[in-house]
Short mmCIF file of C-alpha atoms in Angstrom, two decimals:
data_model
loop_
_atom_site.label_atom_id
_atom_site.label_comp_id
_atom_site.label_asym_id
_atom_site.label_seq_id
_atom_site.Cartn_x
_atom_site.Cartn_y
_atom_site.Cartn_z
CA MET A 1388 -0.28 -0.05 0.37
CA GLU A 1389 1.94 3.43 -0.97
CA TYR A 1390 0.67 6.60 0.48
CA MET A 1391 0.27 9.69 -0.34
CA THR A 1392 3.16 12.40 0.51
CA GLY A 1393 3.49 15.47 -0.20
CA PRO A 1394 1.22 18.61 0.16
CA ALA A 1395 -1.80 16.29 -2.05
CA ALA A 1396 -1.59 14.50 1.45
CA HIS A 1397 -2.82 17.28 3.59
CA THR A 1398 -6.18 18.55 0.57
CA GLN A 1399 -9.29 17.99 2.60
CA GLY A 1400 -12.23 16.67 -0.02
CA ASN A 1401 -15.63 18.56 -0.42
CA ILE A 1402 -18.55 16.31 0.20
CA LEU A 1403 -22.49 16.73 -1.05
CA CYS A 1404 -25.21 18.61 1.24
CA CYS A 1405 -27.92 16.31 1.82
CA GLN A 1406 -30.63 17.88 0.99
CA CYS A 1407 -29.56 20.04 -2.43
CA GLY A 1408 -26.31 18.56 -3.46
CA VAL A 1409 -24.42 21.10 -3.24
CA PRO A 1410 -20.64 20.49 -2.68
CA ILE A 1411 -19.21 21.58 0.39
CA PRO A 1412 -16.12 21.26 3.44
CA PRO A 1413 -17.87 18.31 5.08
CA ASN A 1414 -19.21 19.17 8.49
CA PRO A 1415 -21.21 17.43 11.29
CA ALA A 1416 -24.42 17.69 10.00
CA ASN A 1417 -23.58 17.64 6.23
CA MET A 1418 -25.87 20.17 5.19
CA CYS A 1419 -24.50 23.24 3.34
CA VAL A 1420 -25.63 26.43 5.36
CA GLY A 1421 -28.79 27.80 3.31
CA CYS A 1422 -29.91 24.07 3.88
CA LEU A 1423 -29.19 24.08 7.74
CA ARG A 1424 -31.20 27.33 8.32
CA ALA A 1425 -34.71 26.13 6.48
CA GLN A 1426 -34.30 22.74 8.18
CA VAL A 1427 -32.92 24.01 11.70
CA ASP A 1428 -34.45 28.06 14.06
CA ILE A 1429 -32.79 28.27 16.82
CA THR A 1430 -33.96 32.14 17.21
CA GLU A 1431 -37.50 29.91 17.75
CA GLY A 1432 -39.78 30.43 20.79
CA ILE A 1433 -38.00 34.07 20.31
CA PRO A 1434 -40.27 36.66 20.46
CA LYS A 1435 -39.43 39.08 18.36
CA GLN A 1436 -41.95 42.18 19.14
CA GLY A 1437 -42.41 43.00 22.65
CA THR A 1438 -43.28 46.45 24.56
CA VAL A 1439 -42.17 49.67 27.06
CA HIS A 1440 -43.76 51.77 28.90
CA PHE A 1441 -42.61 55.43 28.94
CA CYS A 1442 -43.53 58.28 31.67
CA LYS A 1443 -43.94 61.24 29.07
CA GLN A 1444 -44.16 63.35 31.69
CA CYS A 1445 -40.98 62.51 33.59
CA GLU A 1446 -38.47 60.42 31.33
CA ARG A 1447 -38.71 57.59 32.78
CA TYR A 1448 -38.71 53.65 31.38
CA LEU A 1449 -40.09 51.02 33.00
CA GLN A 1450 -38.49 48.31 34.75
CA PRO A 1451 -41.12 45.53 35.86
CA PRO A 1452 -42.66 44.41 38.30
CA GLY A 1453 -42.41 48.42 39.08
CA THR A 1454 -39.33 50.23 38.95
CA TRP A 1455 -39.03 52.97 37.17
CA ILE A 1456 -35.26 54.15 35.59
CA ARG A 1457 -34.46 57.36 33.59
CA CYS A 1458 -32.48 56.17 30.66
CA ALA A 1459 -30.59 57.81 27.43
CA LEU A 1460 -31.07 56.41 23.95
CA GLU A 1461 -29.03 53.91 23.06
CA SER A 1462 -27.58 53.66 26.69
CA ARG A 1463 -26.60 50.78 28.02
CA GLU A 1464 -29.44 50.97 30.57
CA LEU A 1465 -32.15 51.27 28.35
CA LEU A 1466 -30.33 48.19 25.80
CA ALA A 1467 -30.64 46.09 29.77
CA LEU A 1468 -34.16 46.75 30.70
CA CYS A 1469 -35.09 45.28 27.01
CA LEU A 1470 -33.06 42.61 26.69
CA LYS A 1471 -34.37 41.20 30.27
CA LYS A 1472 -38.06 41.00 28.52
CA ILE A 1473 -36.59 38.55 26.28
CA LYS A 1474 -34.43 37.01 29.15
CA ALA A 1475 -36.39 34.08 30.00
CA SER A 1476 -36.59 33.15 26.18
CA LEU A 1477 -33.10 33.68 25.35
CA SER A 1478 -32.26 30.86 28.12
CA LYS A 1479 -31.80 28.09 25.01
CA VAL A 1480 -29.20 29.20 22.91
CA ARG A 1481 -26.20 32.08 23.39
CA LEU A 1482 -25.99 35.25 23.09
CA ILE A 1483 -22.66 37.02 21.29
CA ASP A 1484 -23.75 40.32 20.31
CA ALA A 1485 -26.79 43.02 21.44
CA GLY A 1486 -26.90 46.31 19.99
CA PHE A 1487 -29.86 48.73 18.65
CA ILE A 1488 -30.39 49.79 14.89
CA TRP A 1489 -30.66 53.63 14.05
CA THR A 1490 -34.80 54.64 14.47
CA GLU A 1491 -36.64 57.96 14.22
CA PRO A 1492 -36.69 59.35 17.86
CA HIS A 1493 -40.80 60.30 17.71
CA SER A 1494 -40.49 56.77 15.72
CA LYS A 1495 -42.09 55.09 19.32
CA ARG A 1496 -40.26 52.33 17.75
CA LEU A 1497 -37.10 50.51 19.33
CA LYS A 1498 -35.15 47.95 17.13
CA LEU A 1499 -32.45 45.57 18.77
CA LYS A 1500 -30.30 43.58 16.44
CA LEU A 1501 -29.48 40.19 18.59
CA THR A 1502 -26.74 37.80 17.60
CA VAL A 1503 -27.41 34.38 18.70
CA GLN A 1504 -25.68 30.77 18.82
CA LYS A 1505 -26.88 27.05 19.53
CA GLU A 1506 -26.01 23.75 18.71
CA VAL A 1507 -27.68 21.85 16.39
CA ILE A 1508 -28.11 18.45 14.28
CA ASN A 1509 -24.68 15.81 15.39
CA GLY A 1510 -23.06 19.31 17.10
CA ALA A 1511 -22.70 21.79 14.95
CA VAL A 1512 -23.17 25.19 15.84
CA LEU A 1513 -25.59 27.76 14.13
CA GLN A 1514 -24.86 30.96 14.42
CA GLN A 1515 -28.35 33.88 13.48
CA VAL A 1516 -28.85 36.83 13.46
CA PHE A 1517 -32.01 37.96 14.12
CA VAL A 1518 -34.32 42.00 14.32
CA VAL A 1519 -36.72 41.91 17.72
CA GLU A 1520 -39.11 45.20 18.01
CA TYR A 1521 -40.21 46.82 20.48
CA ILE A 1522 -42.83 49.36 20.51
CA VAL A 1523 -42.62 52.68 23.11
CA GLN A 1524 -46.45 52.52 24.35
CA SER A 1525 -47.37 55.91 26.63
CA GLN A 1526 -47.98 55.24 30.11
CA MET A 1527 -47.58 57.71 33.20
CA CYS A 1528 -45.56 56.47 35.86
CA GLU A 1529 -47.55 56.51 39.06
CA ASP A 1530 -45.03 59.65 41.17
CA CYS A 1531 -46.57 61.60 37.91
CA HIS A 1532 -50.12 60.23 38.12
CA ARG A 1533 -50.47 61.59 42.03
CA ILE A 1534 -49.03 65.19 41.07
CA GLU A 1535 -51.44 65.46 37.80
CA ALA A 1536 -54.28 63.84 39.98
CA LYS A 1537 -53.86 66.92 42.56
CA ASP A 1538 -56.30 64.67 44.74
CA TYR A 1539 -54.33 61.88 44.71
CA TRP A 1540 -53.02 61.96 48.22
CA LYS A 1541 -52.38 59.84 51.71
CA ALA A 1542 -51.37 62.70 54.27
CA VAL A 1543 -52.38 66.78 54.50
CA VAL A 1544 -50.62 69.05 56.79
CA GLN A 1545 -52.85 71.44 57.48
CA VAL A 1546 -51.51 74.61 58.49
CA ARG A 1547 -53.37 77.71 60.41
CA GLN A 1548 -53.15 81.00 62.72
CA LYS A 1549 -55.91 83.08 63.73
CA THR A 1550 -53.90 86.55 63.11
CA LEU A 1551 -55.01 88.96 60.51
CA HIS A 1552 -51.53 89.49 59.68
CA LYS A 1553 -49.07 86.94 57.61
CA LYS A 1554 -45.31 88.05 58.67
CA THR A 1555 -45.34 84.31 60.76
CA PHE A 1556 -45.81 82.43 57.49
CA TYR A 1557 -43.64 84.84 55.14
CA TYR A 1558 -40.96 83.59 58.16
CA LEU A 1559 -41.95 80.34 58.22
CA GLU A 1560 -41.72 79.78 54.07
CA GLN A 1561 -38.27 80.89 54.28
CA LEU A 1562 -36.98 78.20 56.95
CA ILE A 1563 -38.24 75.46 54.48
CA LEU A 1564 -36.98 76.76 51.47
CA LYS A 1565 -33.68 77.06 52.40
CA HIS A 1566 -34.12 73.47 54.58
CA ARG A 1567 -35.44 71.96 51.76
CA LEU A 1568 -38.70 70.89 53.45
CA HIS A 1569 -41.11 71.37 50.11
CA GLN A 1570 -39.13 69.65 48.06
CA ASN A 1571 -41.51 66.05 48.02
CA THR A 1572 -44.94 67.60 48.16
CA LEU A 1573 -47.62 67.28 45.75
CA ARG A 1574 -49.03 69.97 46.16
CA ILE A 1575 -49.17 73.16 48.22
CA LYS A 1576 -52.00 74.88 48.71
CA GLU A 1577 -52.53 78.60 50.11
CA ILE A 1578 -55.43 80.22 51.59
CA HIS A 1579 -56.67 82.69 53.77
CA ASP A 1580 -55.51 82.02 57.73
CA GLY A 1581 -53.31 79.24 56.37
CA LEU A 1582 -51.44 76.62 54.04
CA ASP A 1583 -51.86 73.23 53.24
CA PHE A 1584 -48.80 71.07 51.79
CA TYR A 1585 -50.34 67.56 50.60
CA TYR A 1586 -48.39 63.67 50.50
CA SER A 1587 -48.03 61.69 49.13
CA SER A 1588 -46.86 59.26 52.27
CA LYS A 1589 -47.50 60.12 56.48
CA GLN A 1590 -44.17 59.45 57.37
CA GLN A 1591 -43.45 62.96 54.86
CA ALA A 1592 -46.27 64.57 56.83
CA GLN A 1593 -44.96 63.34 60.06
CA LYS A 1594 -41.92 64.78 59.03
CA MET A 1595 -43.09 68.84 58.00
CA VAL A 1596 -44.64 68.34 61.09
CA ASP A 1597 -42.26 67.75 63.32
CA PHE A 1598 -40.06 70.61 61.71
CA LEU A 1599 -42.72 73.13 62.09
CA GLN A 1600 -42.80 72.24 66.24
CA CYS A 1601 -39.08 72.68 66.31
CA THR A 1602 -39.67 76.10 63.97
CA VAL A 1603 -42.73 77.61 65.35
CA PRO A 1604 -44.96 77.91 68.59
CA SER A 1605 -47.49 75.27 67.49
CA ARG A 1606 -49.39 72.72 68.78
CA SER A 1607 -51.05 69.75 66.89
CA LYS A 1608 -53.38 66.29 66.00
CA SER A 1609 -53.83 64.23 63.20
CA SER A 1610 -56.75 62.07 62.57
CA GLN A 1611 -57.70 59.67 59.72
CA ARG A 1612 -59.51 58.15 57.38
CA LEU A 1613 -60.67 54.86 56.55
CA ILE A 1614 -60.93 54.76 52.32
CA SER A 1615 -60.91 51.29 51.54
CA HIS A 1616 -60.35 47.88 53.08
CA ASP A 1617 -59.32 44.13 51.57
CA ILE A 1618 -61.14 41.52 53.99
CA HIS A 1619 -58.86 39.25 52.58
CA SER A 1620 -55.34 40.22 52.97
CA ASN A 1621 -55.89 42.74 56.25
CA VAL A 1622 -54.93 45.96 54.66
CA TYR A 1623 -56.15 49.03 55.16
CA ASN A 1624 -55.68 52.44 52.89
CA TYR A 1625 -56.36 55.40 55.79
CA LYS A 1626 -56.08 59.32 54.49
CA SER A 1627 -54.46 61.73 57.36
CA THR A 1628 -55.05 64.76 58.49
CA PHE A 1629 -52.24 67.07 60.47
CA SER A 1630 -54.01 70.21 61.87
CA VAL A 1631 -50.62 72.31 62.52
CA GLU A 1632 -51.55 75.45 64.63
CA ILE A 1633 -49.04 78.09 65.27
CA VAL A 1634 -49.56 80.46 68.14
CA PRO A 1635 -51.79 83.84 67.13
CA ILE A 1636 -49.21 86.06 68.37
CA CYS A 1637 -46.85 88.22 65.68
CA LYS A 1638 -43.67 90.45 65.32
CA ASP A 1639 -44.89 94.24 66.70
CA ASN A 1640 -47.91 93.07 68.39
CA VAL A 1641 -49.05 94.77 71.39
CA VAL A 1642 -49.93 91.68 74.01
CA CYS A 1643 -51.74 92.03 77.49
CA LEU A 1644 -50.37 88.91 79.20
CA SER A 1645 -52.24 87.13 83.25
CA PRO A 1646 -50.34 88.46 86.59
CA LYS A 1647 -49.14 84.30 87.06
CA LEU A 1648 -47.77 84.44 83.61
CA ALA A 1649 -46.22 87.65 83.90
CA GLN A 1650 -45.47 86.67 87.79
CA SER A 1651 -43.48 83.70 86.38
CA LEU A 1652 -41.44 85.49 84.23
CA GLY A 1653 -40.03 88.13 85.88
CA ASN A 1654 -41.81 90.51 87.41
CA MET A 1655 -42.91 91.87 83.50
CA SER A 1656 -45.27 94.64 83.35
CA GLN A 1657 -48.35 92.96 81.76
CA ILE A 1658 -48.33 94.91 78.82
CA CYS A 1659 -45.58 94.36 76.49
CA VAL A 1660 -44.74 93.73 73.13
CA CYS A 1661 -43.36 91.11 70.63
CA ILE A 1662 -40.28 91.63 69.51
CA ARG A 1663 -39.82 88.64 67.48
CA VAL A 1664 -40.96 84.90 67.19
CA THR A 1665 -39.22 81.93 66.11
CA SER A 1666 -39.06 78.45 67.37
CA THR A 1667 -40.50 80.84 70.38
CA ILE A 1668 -42.05 83.74 71.55
CA HIS A 1669 -39.59 86.97 72.23
CA LEU A 1670 -41.40 89.74 73.88
CA ILE A 1671 -40.45 92.90 75.85
CA ASP A 1672 -41.10 95.52 78.72
CA PRO A 1673 -40.94 99.32 76.84
CA SER A 1674 -41.06 100.28 80.08
CA THR A 1675 -37.87 98.72 81.63
CA LEU A 1676 -36.44 96.43 78.72
CA GLN A 1677 -37.36 93.37 80.49
CA ILE A 1678 -36.97 90.27 78.02
CA ALA A 1679 -38.41 87.12 77.95
CA GLU A 1680 -38.92 84.47 75.68
CA ILE A 1681 -42.41 82.12 75.99
CA ASP A 1682 -42.43 78.26 74.49
CA ALA A 1683 -45.39 77.13 72.33
CA ASN A 1684 -46.18 74.73 75.84
CA THR A 1685 -46.24 77.67 78.14
CA TYR A 1686 -48.61 79.46 75.57
CA TRP A 1687 -50.57 77.03 76.00
CA ARG A 1688 -50.66 76.92 79.58
CA HIS A 1689 -51.80 80.45 79.57
CA PRO A 1690 -52.98 81.62 76.41
CA PHE A 1691 -53.33 85.50 75.94
CA ASN A 1692 -54.11 87.71 72.87
CA SER A 1693 -53.10 90.63 70.63
CA LEU A 1694 -55.10 94.45 71.75
CA PHE A 1695 -54.14 96.13 67.97
CA HIS A 1696 -54.29 94.28 64.80
CA PRO A 1697 -51.59 96.06 62.83
CA LYS A 1698 -54.32 97.76 60.67
CA GLN A 1699 -54.39 99.91 64.03
CA LEU A 1700 -51.58 100.97 63.82
CA GLU A 1701 -51.53 104.94 64.35
CA GLU A 1702 -48.43 107.61 63.12
CA PHE A 1703 -45.97 109.78 66.17
CA ILE A 1704 -44.23 112.89 65.78
CA ILE A 1705 -42.05 112.38 68.61
CA MET A 1706 -40.85 115.63 70.41
CA ASP A 1707 -39.00 115.92 72.92
CA ILE A 1708 -37.04 112.30 74.05
CA SER A 1709 -35.00 111.36 76.35
CA ARG A 1710 -32.33 108.61 77.74
CA VAL A 1711 -33.04 106.89 81.04
CA GLN A 1712 -30.27 105.90 82.76
CA GLU A 1713 -31.17 101.60 83.73
CA LYS A 1714 -33.86 101.75 86.55
CA LYS A 1715 -33.09 99.69 89.81
CA LYS A 1716 -33.96 95.28 89.15
CA GLY A 1717 -37.62 94.62 90.92
CA ALA A 1718 -37.27 91.93 93.09
CA GLY A 1719 -37.37 89.39 90.92
CA ALA A 1720 -36.40 90.75 88.18
CA GLY A 1721 -35.02 88.78 84.57
CA ALA A 1722 -32.50 90.14 82.07
CA ARG A 1723 -32.99 92.48 80.74
CA SER A 1724 -32.04 93.58 76.15
CA ASN A 1725 -28.69 95.14 75.57
CA LYS A 1726 -29.69 96.38 71.91
CA HIS A 1727 -32.18 99.12 72.92
CA THR A 1728 -32.22 102.24 75.37
CA LEU A 1729 -34.42 102.56 77.50
CA ALA A 1730 -36.28 106.52 76.43
CA GLU A 1731 -38.70 108.58 78.35
CA ALA A 1732 -40.53 110.04 75.27
CA TRP A 1733 -42.89 112.93 74.61
CA VAL A 1734 -45.51 111.89 71.23
CA ARG A 1735 -48.14 114.05 69.65
CA LYS A 1736 -50.77 112.26 66.74
CA THR A 1737 -49.90 113.50 63.34
CA SER A 1738 -53.70 113.59 62.47
CA GLU A 1739 -53.73 115.57 65.52
CA LEU A 1740 -50.70 118.03 64.61
CA ASP A 1741 -53.89 121.09 64.80
CA THR A 1742 -53.62 120.61 68.30
CA ASP A 1743 -50.98 120.72 71.87
CA HIS A 1744 -52.85 117.90 72.72
CA GLN A 1745 -49.37 115.46 73.57
CA TYR A 1746 -48.75 112.32 75.25
CA PHE A 1747 -46.44 110.65 78.02
CA CYS A 1748 -44.83 107.31 77.07
CA CYS A 1749 -41.38 104.61 77.96
CA THR A 1750 -39.97 103.07 74.90
CA HIS A 1751 -37.18 101.25 74.59
CA LEU A 1752 -36.83 102.51 70.61
CA GLY A 1753 -33.87 104.76 72.12
CA HIS A 1754 -31.37 103.70 70.63
CA ILE A 1755 -32.92 105.17 67.44
CA LEU A 1756 -34.91 107.73 68.01
CA ASN A 1757 -34.51 111.12 67.83
CA PRO A 1758 -36.67 114.64 67.43
CA GLY A 1759 -39.07 114.68 65.09
CA ASP A 1760 -39.23 111.56 64.01
CA LEU A 1761 -41.70 109.82 62.64
CA VAL A 1762 -42.42 106.51 64.60
CA LEU A 1763 -45.47 103.77 64.50
CA GLY A 1764 -47.47 102.63 67.60
CA PHE A 1765 -50.77 102.48 69.59
CA ASP A 1766 -52.64 104.53 71.58
CA LEU A 1767 -53.85 102.45 74.13
CA ALA A 1768 -55.60 106.44 76.02
CA ASN A 1769 -58.67 106.92 73.63
CA CYS A 1770 -58.99 103.06 72.63
CA ASN A 1771 -61.53 100.63 74.01
CA LEU A 1772 -59.81 97.19 75.42
CA ASN A 1773 -61.40 93.95 74.82
CA ASP A 1774 -59.40 91.86 76.92
CA GLU A 1775 -60.02 89.62 79.88
CA PHE A 1776 -56.71 90.54 80.78
CA ALA A 1777 -56.26 93.88 80.35
CA ASN A 1778 -59.75 94.49 81.28
CA LYS A 1779 -59.26 94.84 84.94
CA MET A 1780 -55.67 96.15 84.78
CA ASN A 1781 -55.18 99.54 87.23
CA PRO A 1782 -55.18 101.96 84.44
CA HIS A 1783 -52.19 104.02 86.61
CA ASN A 1784 -50.64 100.30 85.15
CA ILE A 1785 -51.49 100.86 81.51
CA PRO A 1786 -48.97 103.29 78.95
CA ASP A 1787 -50.99 105.54 77.46
CA VAL A 1788 -49.09 104.99 74.17
CA VAL A 1789 -46.64 102.58 73.11
CA LEU A 1790 -44.23 103.27 70.30
CA ILE A 1791 -43.50 99.77 67.89
CA LYS A 1792 -42.12 100.60 65.15
CA LYS A 1793 -39.34 103.92 63.34
CA SER A 1794 -40.67 105.40 60.03
CA TYR A 1795 -39.44 105.55 57.23
CA ASP A 1796 -40.67 106.23 53.54
CA ARG A 1797 -41.44 103.43 51.72
CA THR A 1798 -40.84 104.26 47.91
CA LYS A 1799 -37.62 104.59 49.28
CA ARG A 1800 -36.49 101.63 50.70
CA GLN A 1801 -37.88 100.16 47.91
CA ARG A 1802 -36.24 101.64 45.14
CA ARG A 1803 -32.72 100.83 46.99
CA ARG A 1804 -33.37 97.68 48.08
CA ASN A 1805 -31.34 94.92 46.49
CA TRP A 1806 -31.65 91.92 47.50
CA LYS A 1807 -34.54 89.07 46.99
CA LEU A 1808 -35.72 85.79 48.72
CA LYS A 1809 -37.28 83.22 46.56
CA GLU A 1810 -40.95 82.31 47.19
CA LEU A 1811 -42.87 78.75 47.39
CA GLU A 1812 -44.73 77.56 43.83
CA ARG A 1813 -48.47 77.03 46.00
CA ASP A 1814 -52.08 77.07 44.54
CA ARG A 1815 -52.96 80.60 45.68
CA GLU A 1816 -57.25 81.19 46.68
CA GLY A 1817 -58.86 83.77 48.41
CA MET A 1818 -56.53 85.79 48.05
CA ASP A 1819 -56.52 88.47 50.51
CA THR A 1820 -55.70 92.52 48.96
CA ASP A 1821 -53.13 93.57 51.13
CA ASP A 1822 -50.83 90.93 50.44
CA GLU A 1823 -48.38 93.03 49.50
CA ARG A 1824 -48.43 95.27 51.66
CA GLN A 1825 -47.34 92.92 54.41
CA TYR A 1826 -45.08 91.28 51.90
CA GLN A 1827 -43.48 94.94 52.04
CA ASP A 1828 -43.58 94.81 56.18
CA PHE A 1829 -42.56 91.43 56.06
CA LEU A 1830 -38.63 93.14 53.78
CA GLU A 1831 -38.49 95.72 56.95
CA ASP A 1832 -38.95 93.73 59.33
CA LEU A 1833 -35.70 92.02 57.35
CA GLU A 1834 -33.86 94.73 57.46
CA GLU A 1835 -33.87 95.83 61.67
CA ASP A 1836 -33.72 92.02 62.56
CA GLU A 1837 -30.37 90.44 62.46
CA ALA A 1838 -31.29 87.54 64.10
CA ILE A 1839 -33.83 86.95 61.97
CA ARG A 1840 -31.74 87.05 58.60
CA LYS A 1841 -29.68 84.84 60.39
CA ASN A 1842 -31.99 81.93 59.80
CA ILE A 1843 -32.89 83.00 55.83
CA ASN A 1844 -31.29 82.80 52.16
CA ILE A 1845 -30.75 86.09 51.35
CA TYR A 1846 -30.54 86.77 46.99
CA ARG A 1847 -28.63 89.31 46.23
CA ASN A 1848 -30.60 91.42 42.94
CA ALA A 1849 -28.64 91.77 40.25
CA ASP A 1850 -30.70 93.75 39.01
CA ILE A 1851 -30.43 96.52 41.54
CA PRO A 1852 -27.15 98.66 41.46
CA VAL A 1853 -25.27 98.24 44.62
CA GLU A 1854 -25.26 101.76 46.60
CA SER A 1855 -22.46 102.21 49.84
CA ASP A 1856 -23.78 100.52 52.59
CA THR A 1857 -22.46 103.38 54.92
CA ASP A 1858 -25.68 106.15 55.22
CA ASP A 1859 -26.90 107.29 58.63
CA ASP A 1860 -29.24 109.01 57.96
CA GLY A 1861 -31.79 106.74 55.68
CA PRO A 1862 -33.38 103.10 56.74
CA PRO A 1863 -31.20 99.91 57.54
CA ARG A 1864 -29.78 97.52 54.51
CA ILE A 1865 -28.87 94.50 54.56
CA SER A 1866 -25.02 94.07 53.77
CA LEU A 1867 -24.16 92.50 50.90
CA ALA A 1868 -21.61 90.50 53.23
CA GLU A 1869 -25.10 88.71 54.35
CA MET A 1870 -26.28 87.77 50.65
CA LEU A 1871 -25.69 84.57 48.03
CA GLU A 1872 -25.69 84.61 44.35
CA ASP A 1873 -28.22 83.24 42.45
CA LEU A 1874 -28.04 80.53 41.07
CA HIS A 1875 -28.57 80.55 37.13
CA ILE A 1876 -27.56 77.62 34.94
CA SER A 1877 -27.27 79.27 31.39
CA GLU A 1878 -25.77 77.08 28.14
CA ASP A 1879 -21.97 77.84 28.24
CA ALA A 1880 -21.88 76.09 31.99
CA THR A 1881 -23.08 73.15 30.01
CA GLY A 1882 -21.18 72.71 27.69
CA GLY A 1883 -24.36 74.61 24.87
CA GLU A 1884 -27.11 72.63 24.42
CA GLY A 1885 -25.54 68.52 24.21
CA ALA A 1886 -25.50 66.29 20.75
CA ASN A 1887 -28.52 64.79 20.16
CA MET A 1888 -27.86 60.96 21.80
CA MET A 1889 -28.79 59.73 17.67
CA THR A 1890 -26.12 60.59 15.75
#
């Protein structure tokens, strides 16, 4: 027997395909690729069409069963989401490659080009390329549904204050903005005596209630209403309501304390002025400069009301004023204010300049008042005090006039105000006509009270030119060092509008 040597010994002969008779290299199936694909389809059982749900509101895709994720077109995240939908049917084949086929962004179609392999007849491995098309269907996610429905809420926090002035609410609004407590709200609704905050869960509402009780003197109570009940799974669906009542005392209110409360605060005078409301009520005795702080628990045990509302403020002119040396403290007297100066003043109403009638009073504003200045105050001598504690007081202990704050030209203050505040986005209903005046009062209080400014964010207004802060004769102003720069994200900061994802 002779054996072939050389190159001819290593050549491999062709065989004929058992189906069509075409010469082919030998393979385990003894069939050509065309006949093998005609006999066997390795993509059988893999769906060629599918559905992807997309929320147009927040631009997220649904990843079953209930997760919504944000994916860019032709991104790895979107590719993984599409492959998970056919993951079970791909278990019988080997996935070699996957990628997107370009489609128009508005076509509502996603096309995937997949390459798979599978072992077929007699161990032959067949590779096949096919396309899976997904239809993008619009479906609103649960979060967007709650926002759009506006009444699809699980808990509401109702904040109320029984006052005519909203200074405390304006202060509270700035605190909420600074601490970003408004980000989880579904809706904020403003009514005539308060705000309603709607939430998707009871836990978020409880967080807001805890924040309010730490921020302003208040008390709260809660209730819940049964919406539905599944007797098979024992699941209850409730809507919770939290009612938060803020103490009905605002800055610049004149109050009359009960004798027992005044005595417990260091034998203060019963007639006091509220100079600030933060987490406590800050009071000052205008006749002695004695100060006290009243928290929410103390107020609700010994409640008191304001003797006047802001519209009853009258304008007086200082005829004569003299600073008073520090009076001798009485028995058990409390702390005195270092930021105020005690003074005795003769004042006359600007509406009574044609008469010689003057009023004598003690005031805590001696550090800013001079003869000829205009000042706002309340006239107690010519009014009927409808208060249970004031009616029982000795008339000699009730002052004729209580001065509240120095009066400046409001138009000039607005023109020179080179700062601004941010506001909550809310639904306004039943608004009063003097809200703008009240808001201007709050802005003036910020300029006059440094302690309040430290708790809120003040932004520089680039539209107003910067003037010198060294104007001693003008009203108080906020320095540039206390202002924040308002953040504006421009196209230049982000590198332009951005390129299209489909290029």
